Amino acid sequence: MPEDTPNPFTFDIQFGENITLSSYDNHIVRHLSNMRGQFLDSEAYQRMLDEDDRLLYEVYEIHRPEVPGELLHGISIVHPGKVGDEYYMTKGHFHTVLDTAEVYYCLRGRGFMVMENPQGNWSVEPLRPQSVLYVPPCWAHRTVNTSAEEDLVTFFVYPGDAGHDYGSIEKQGYRKLVVERDGTPAIVDNPRWLPPEKR
Ligand code: PA5
Ligand code: NI
């Protein structure tokens, strides 16, 4: 065993009005302005942005060395809201090391994980408290909060060297969108999406 092997540690997930971690290394915040081009209704996006650069989601992470044997982990909090009829969501990404997986455990809220792989196959899985979601290697993933008033809070774990590749899915977005239709969430086709052979 190498001499500089890290020491074990413990921390708490604190359940209060907000869910917080008793310790963390990074607090990442993403505002509406960080999501340009992600929501389908670009006019609704611009109208909202002109009013206020709202906070859409936050990540608290326990940073680990970027090596395959480590596990980076933390919580992701997507706040409730919509841009047009599309619910607030994370940017979403492939992992830079494409064949790395991720586990999510839902702590609070309601929503979906929208996923797709480089072949254009898609999957949308529900997230509700106590559900565990496995994102297999090679699947891009995005969290969507479909509640009108509650945060969607998930705990995630992925390999330390995985990294985030936002670029390859940013231009056309995901194959499926999660929007409100007649007061309930609906999974619909993204009109901007093109199959891999047409890109
Ligand atoms: O690695 C993950 O999948 C999560 O930690 C996400 O980074 C987090 O939910 C924020 O999403 P994104 O990185 O797509 O902005
Ligand atoms: Ni990820």
mmCIF file of N, CA, C and O in Angstrom, residues 102-147:
data_model
loop_
_atom_site.group_PDB
_atom_site.id
_atom_site.type_symbol
_atom_site.label_atom_id
_atom_site.label_comp_id
_atom_site.label_asym_id
_atom_site.label_seq_id
_atom_site.Cartn_x
_atom_site.Cartn_y
_atom_site.Cartn_z
ATOM 1 N N GLU A 102 -22.214 6.040 -12.620
ATOM 2 C CA GLU A 102 -22.533 6.915 -11.482
ATOM 3 C C GLU A 102 -23.760 6.344 -10.777
ATOM 4 O O GLU A 102 -24.642 5.781 -11.428
ATOM 5 N N VAL A 103 -23.811 6.501 -9.452
ATOM 6 C CA VAL A 103 -24.992 6.102 -8.677
ATOM 7 C C VAL A 103 -25.606 7.348 -8.055
ATOM 8 O O VAL A 103 -24.887 8.203 -7.535
ATOM 9 N N TYR A 104 -26.920 7.463 -8.147
ATOM 10 C CA TYR A 104 -27.667 8.541 -7.501
ATOM 11 C C TYR A 104 -28.655 7.936 -6.507
ATOM 12 O O TYR A 104 -29.315 6.940 -6.819
ATOM 13 N N TYR A 105 -28.773 8.571 -5.352
ATOM 14 C CA TYR A 105 -29.781 8.184 -4.353
ATOM 15 C C TYR A 105 -30.621 9.421 -4.074
ATOM 16 O O TYR A 105 -30.083 10.460 -3.685
ATOM 17 N N CYS A 106 -31.916 9.308 -4.290
ATOM 18 C CA CYS A 106 -32.779 10.485 -4.126
ATOM 19 C C CYS A 106 -33.148 10.674 -2.655
ATOM 20 O O CYS A 106 -33.645 9.751 -2.003
ATOM 21 N N LEU A 107 -32.891 11.871 -2.158
ATOM 22 C CA LEU A 107 -33.140 12.176 -0.745
ATOM 23 C C LEU A 107 -34.452 12.932 -0.546
ATOM 24 O O LEU A 107 -35.091 12.811 0.499
ATOM 25 N N ARG A 108 -34.836 13.737 -1.528
ATOM 26 C CA ARG A 108 -36.049 14.563 -1.363
ATOM 27 C C ARG A 108 -36.511 15.040 -2.746
ATOM 28 O O ARG A 108 -35.694 15.283 -3.626
ATOM 29 N N GLY A 109 -37.827 15.171 -2.875
ATOM 30 C CA GLY A 109 -38.368 15.794 -4.079
ATOM 31 C C GLY A 109 -38.897 14.804 -5.097
ATOM 32 O O GLY A 109 -39.042 13.607 -4.819
ATOM 33 N N ARG A 110 -39.185 15.327 -6.264
ATOM 34 C CA ARG A 110 -39.781 14.543 -7.361
ATOM 35 C C ARG A 110 -39.142 14.974 -8.668
ATOM 36 O O ARG A 110 -38.938 16.168 -8.878
ATOM 37 N N GLY A 111 -38.859 14.024 -9.512
ATOM 38 C CA GLY A 111 -38.329 14.422 -10.815
ATOM 39 C C GLY A 111 -37.928 13.229 -11.647
ATOM 40 O O GLY A 111 -38.428 12.111 -11.457
ATOM 41 N N PHE A 112 -37.021 13.493 -12.583
ATOM 42 C CA PHE A 112 -36.566 12.451 -13.510
ATOM 43 C C PHE A 112 -35.076 12.603 -13.763
ATOM 44 O O PHE A 112 -34.532 13.713 -13.674
ATOM 45 N N MET A 113 -34.451 11.492 -14.132
ATOM 46 C CA MET A 113 -33.112 11.539 -14.720
ATOM 47 C C MET A 113 -33.296 11.244 -16.205
ATOM 48 O O MET A 113 -33.840 10.202 -16.585
ATOM 49 N N VAL A 114 -32.865 12.203 -17.022
ATOM 50 C CA VAL A 114 -32.962 12.053 -18.479
ATOM 51 C C VAL A 114 -31.601 11.596 -18.968
ATOM 52 O O VAL A 114 -30.586 12.238 -18.673
ATOM 53 N N MET A 115 -31.573 10.490 -19.713
ATOM 54 C CA MET A 115 -30.295 9.905 -20.111
ATOM 55 C C MET A 115 -30.305 9.540 -21.594
ATOM 56 O O MET A 115 -31.358 9.259 -22.161
ATOM 57 N N GLU A 116 -29.126 9.543 -22.188
ATOM 58 C CA GLU A 116 -28.980 8.994 -23.538
ATOM 59 C C GLU A 116 -27.534 8.587 -23.772
ATOM 60 O O GLU A 116 -26.621 9.107 -23.116
ATOM 61 N N ASN A 117 -27.374 7.657 -24.703
ATOM 62 C CA ASN A 117 -26.011 7.191 -24.986
ATOM 63 C C ASN A 117 -25.570 7.657 -26.381
ATOM 64 O O ASN A 117 -26.376 8.213 -27.135
ATOM 65 N N PRO A 118 -24.307 7.496 -26.739
ATOM 66 C CA PRO A 118 -23.818 8.037 -28.016
ATOM 67 C C PRO A 118 -24.524 7.442 -29.236
ATOM 68 O O PRO A 118 -24.523 8.038 -30.305
ATOM 69 N N GLN A 119 -25.158 6.289 -29.099
ATOM 70 C CA GLN A 119 -25.901 5.691 -30.218
ATOM 71 C C GLN A 119 -27.276 6.333 -30.386
ATOM 72 O O GLN A 119 -28.003 6.040 -31.332
ATOM 73 N N GLY A 120 -27.670 7.188 -29.422
ATOM 74 C CA GLY A 120 -28.969 7.859 -29.511
ATOM 75 C C GLY A 120 -30.083 7.124 -28.781
ATOM 76 O O GLY A 120 -31.249 7.515 -28.868
ATOM 77 N N ASN A 121 -29.758 6.050 -28.052
ATOM 78 C CA ASN A 121 -30.779 5.410 -27.218
ATOM 79 C C ASN A 121 -31.058 6.323 -26.027
ATOM 80 O O ASN A 121 -30.150 6.993 -25.535
ATOM 81 N N TRP A 122 -32.303 6.329 -25.553
ATOM 82 C CA TRP A 122 -32.645 7.204 -24.438
ATOM 83 C C TRP A 122 -33.335 6.435 -23.320
ATOM 84 O O TRP A 122 -33.879 5.345 -23.535
ATOM 85 N N SER A 123 -33.318 7.048 -22.143
ATOM 86 C CA SER A 123 -33.989 6.481 -20.976
ATOM 87 C C SER A 123 -34.339 7.632 -20.043
ATOM 88 O O SER A 123 -33.528 8.544 -19.864
ATOM 89 N N VAL A 124 -35.552 7.605 -19.510
ATOM 90 C CA VAL A 124 -35.952 8.620 -18.524
ATOM 91 C C VAL A 124 -36.480 7.867 -17.310
ATOM 92 O O VAL A 124 -37.496 7.173 -17.397
ATOM 93 N N GLU A 125 -35.782 7.982 -16.189
ATOM 94 C CA GLU A 125 -36.143 7.231 -14.986
ATOM 95 C C GLU A 125 -36.666 8.194 -13.922
ATOM 96 O O GLU A 125 -36.103 9.278 -13.731
ATOM 97 N N PRO A 126 -37.720 7.777 -13.195
ATOM 98 C CA PRO A 126 -38.254 8.654 -12.146
ATOM 99 C C PRO A 126 -37.325 8.719 -10.933
ATOM 100 O O PRO A 126 -36.645 7.744 -10.607
ATOM 101 N N LEU A 127 -37.326 9.863 -10.273
ATOM 102 C CA LEU A 127 -36.599 10.046 -9.019
ATOM 103 C C LEU A 127 -37.609 10.451 -7.952
ATOM 104 O O LEU A 127 -38.369 11.403 -8.156
ATOM 105 N N ARG A 128 -37.633 9.726 -6.854
ATOM 106 C CA ARG A 128 -38.469 10.082 -5.700
ATOM 107 C C ARG A 128 -37.705 9.641 -4.468
ATOM 108 O O ARG A 128 -36.778 8.817 -4.585
ATOM 109 N N PRO A 129 -38.038 10.137 -3.271
ATOM 110 C CA PRO A 129 -37.238 9.806 -2.102
ATOM 111 C C PRO A 129 -37.069 8.301 -1.937
ATOM 112 O O PRO A 129 -38.024 7.544 -2.096
ATOM 113 N N GLN A 130 -35.846 7.896 -1.673
ATOM 114 C CA GLN A 130 -35.408 6.513 -1.470
ATOM 115 C C GLN A 130 -35.151 5.751 -2.761
ATOM 116 O O GLN A 130 -34.740 4.599 -2.727
ATOM 117 N N SER A 131 -35.377 6.359 -3.925
ATOM 118 C CA SER A 131 -35.039 5.604 -5.129
ATOM 119 C C SER A 131 -33.543 5.731 -5.427
ATOM 120 O O SER A 131 -32.939 6.778 -5.213
ATOM 121 N N VAL A 132 -32.992 4.621 -5.876
ATOM 122 C CA VAL A 132 -31.585 4.548 -6.260
ATOM 123 C C VAL A 132 -31.539 4.421 -7.769
ATOM 124 O O VAL A 132 -32.235 3.588 -8.342
ATOM 125 N N LEU A 133 -30.748 5.266 -8.394
ATOM 126 C CA LEU A 133 -30.652 5.241 -9.851
ATOM 127 C C LEU A 133 -29.223 4.896 -10.246
ATOM 128 O O LEU A 133 -28.272 5.508 -9.743
ATOM 129 N N TYR A 134 -29.084 3.946 -11.147
ATOM 130 C CA TYR A 134 -27.766 3.583 -11.657
ATOM 131 C C TYR A 134 -27.623 4.130 -13.076
ATOM 132 O O TYR A 134 -28.434 3.812 -13.960
ATOM 133 N N VAL A 135 -26.630 4.976 -13.285
ATOM 134 C CA VAL A 135 -26.306 5.473 -14.629
ATOM 135 C C VAL A 135 -25.146 4.614 -15.131
ATOM 136 O O VAL A 135 -24.033 4.728 -14.628
ATOM 137 N N PRO A 136 -25.389 3.751 -16.120
ATOM 138 C CA PRO A 136 -24.311 2.869 -16.583
ATOM 139 C C PRO A 136 -23.218 3.651 -17.310
ATOM 140 O O PRO A 136 -23.433 4.799 -17.704
ATOM 141 N N PRO A 137 -22.070 3.038 -17.536
ATOM 142 C CA PRO A 137 -21.022 3.684 -18.327
ATOM 143 C C PRO A 137 -21.577 4.150 -19.672
ATOM 144 O O PRO A 137 -22.458 3.501 -20.240
ATOM 145 N N CYS A 138 -21.087 5.292 -20.163
ATOM 146 C CA CYS A 138 -21.408 5.821 -21.507
ATOM 147 C C CYS A 138 -22.774 6.499 -21.631
ATOM 148 O O CYS A 138 -23.187 6.824 -22.749
ATOM 149 N N TRP A 139 -23.482 6.720 -20.534
ATOM 150 C CA TRP A 139 -24.782 7.389 -20.628
ATOM 151 C C TRP A 139 -24.687 8.811 -20.082
ATOM 152 O O TRP A 139 -24.334 9.028 -18.930
ATOM 153 N N ALA A 140 -25.036 9.813 -20.940
ATOM 154 C CA ALA A 140 -25.156 11.193 -20.476
ATOM 155 C C ALA A 140 -26.351 11.275 -19.530
ATOM 156 O O ALA A 140 -27.323 10.530 -19.682
ATOM 157 N N HIS A 141 -26.285 12.179 -18.544
ATOM 158 C CA HIS A 141 -27.341 12.238 -17.529
ATOM 159 C C HIS A 141 -27.630 13.671 -17.117
ATOM 160 O O HIS A 141 -26.726 14.486 -16.983
ATOM 161 N N ARG A 142 -28.900 13.936 -16.915
ATOM 162 C CA ARG A 142 -29.398 15.263 -16.538
ATOM 163 C C ARG A 142 -30.538 15.072 -15.544
ATOM 164 O O ARG A 142 -31.452 14.286 -15.790
ATOM 165 N N THR A 143 -30.520 15.847 -14.438
ATOM 166 C CA THR A 143 -31.566 15.760 -13.411
ATOM 167 C C THR A 143 -32.617 16.849 -13.668
ATOM 168 O O THR A 143 -32.256 17.995 -13.921
ATOM 169 N N VAL A 144 -33.908 16.480 -13.581
ATOM 170 C CA VAL A 144 -35.006 17.426 -13.818
ATOM 171 C C VAL A 144 -35.926 17.435 -12.601
ATOM 172 O O VAL A 144 -36.370 16.369 -12.151
ATOM 173 N N ASN A 145 -36.222 18.620 -12.068
ATOM 174 C CA ASN A 145 -37.126 18.746 -10.913
ATOM 175 C C ASN A 145 -38.533 19.063 -11.402
ATOM 176 O O ASN A 145 -38.769 20.134 -11.964
ATOM 177 N N THR A 146 -39.490 18.154 -11.167
ATOM 178 C CA THR A 146 -40.862 18.382 -11.661
ATOM 179 C C THR A 146 -41.813 18.871 -10.565
ATOM 180 O O THR A 146 -43.012 19.000 -10.811
ATOM 181 N N SER A 147 -41.280 19.120 -9.369
ATOM 182 C CA SER A 147 -42.148 19.630 -8.302
ATOM 183 C C SER A 147 -42.326 21.137 -8.464
ATOM 184 O O SER A 147 -41.408 21.838 -8.884
#
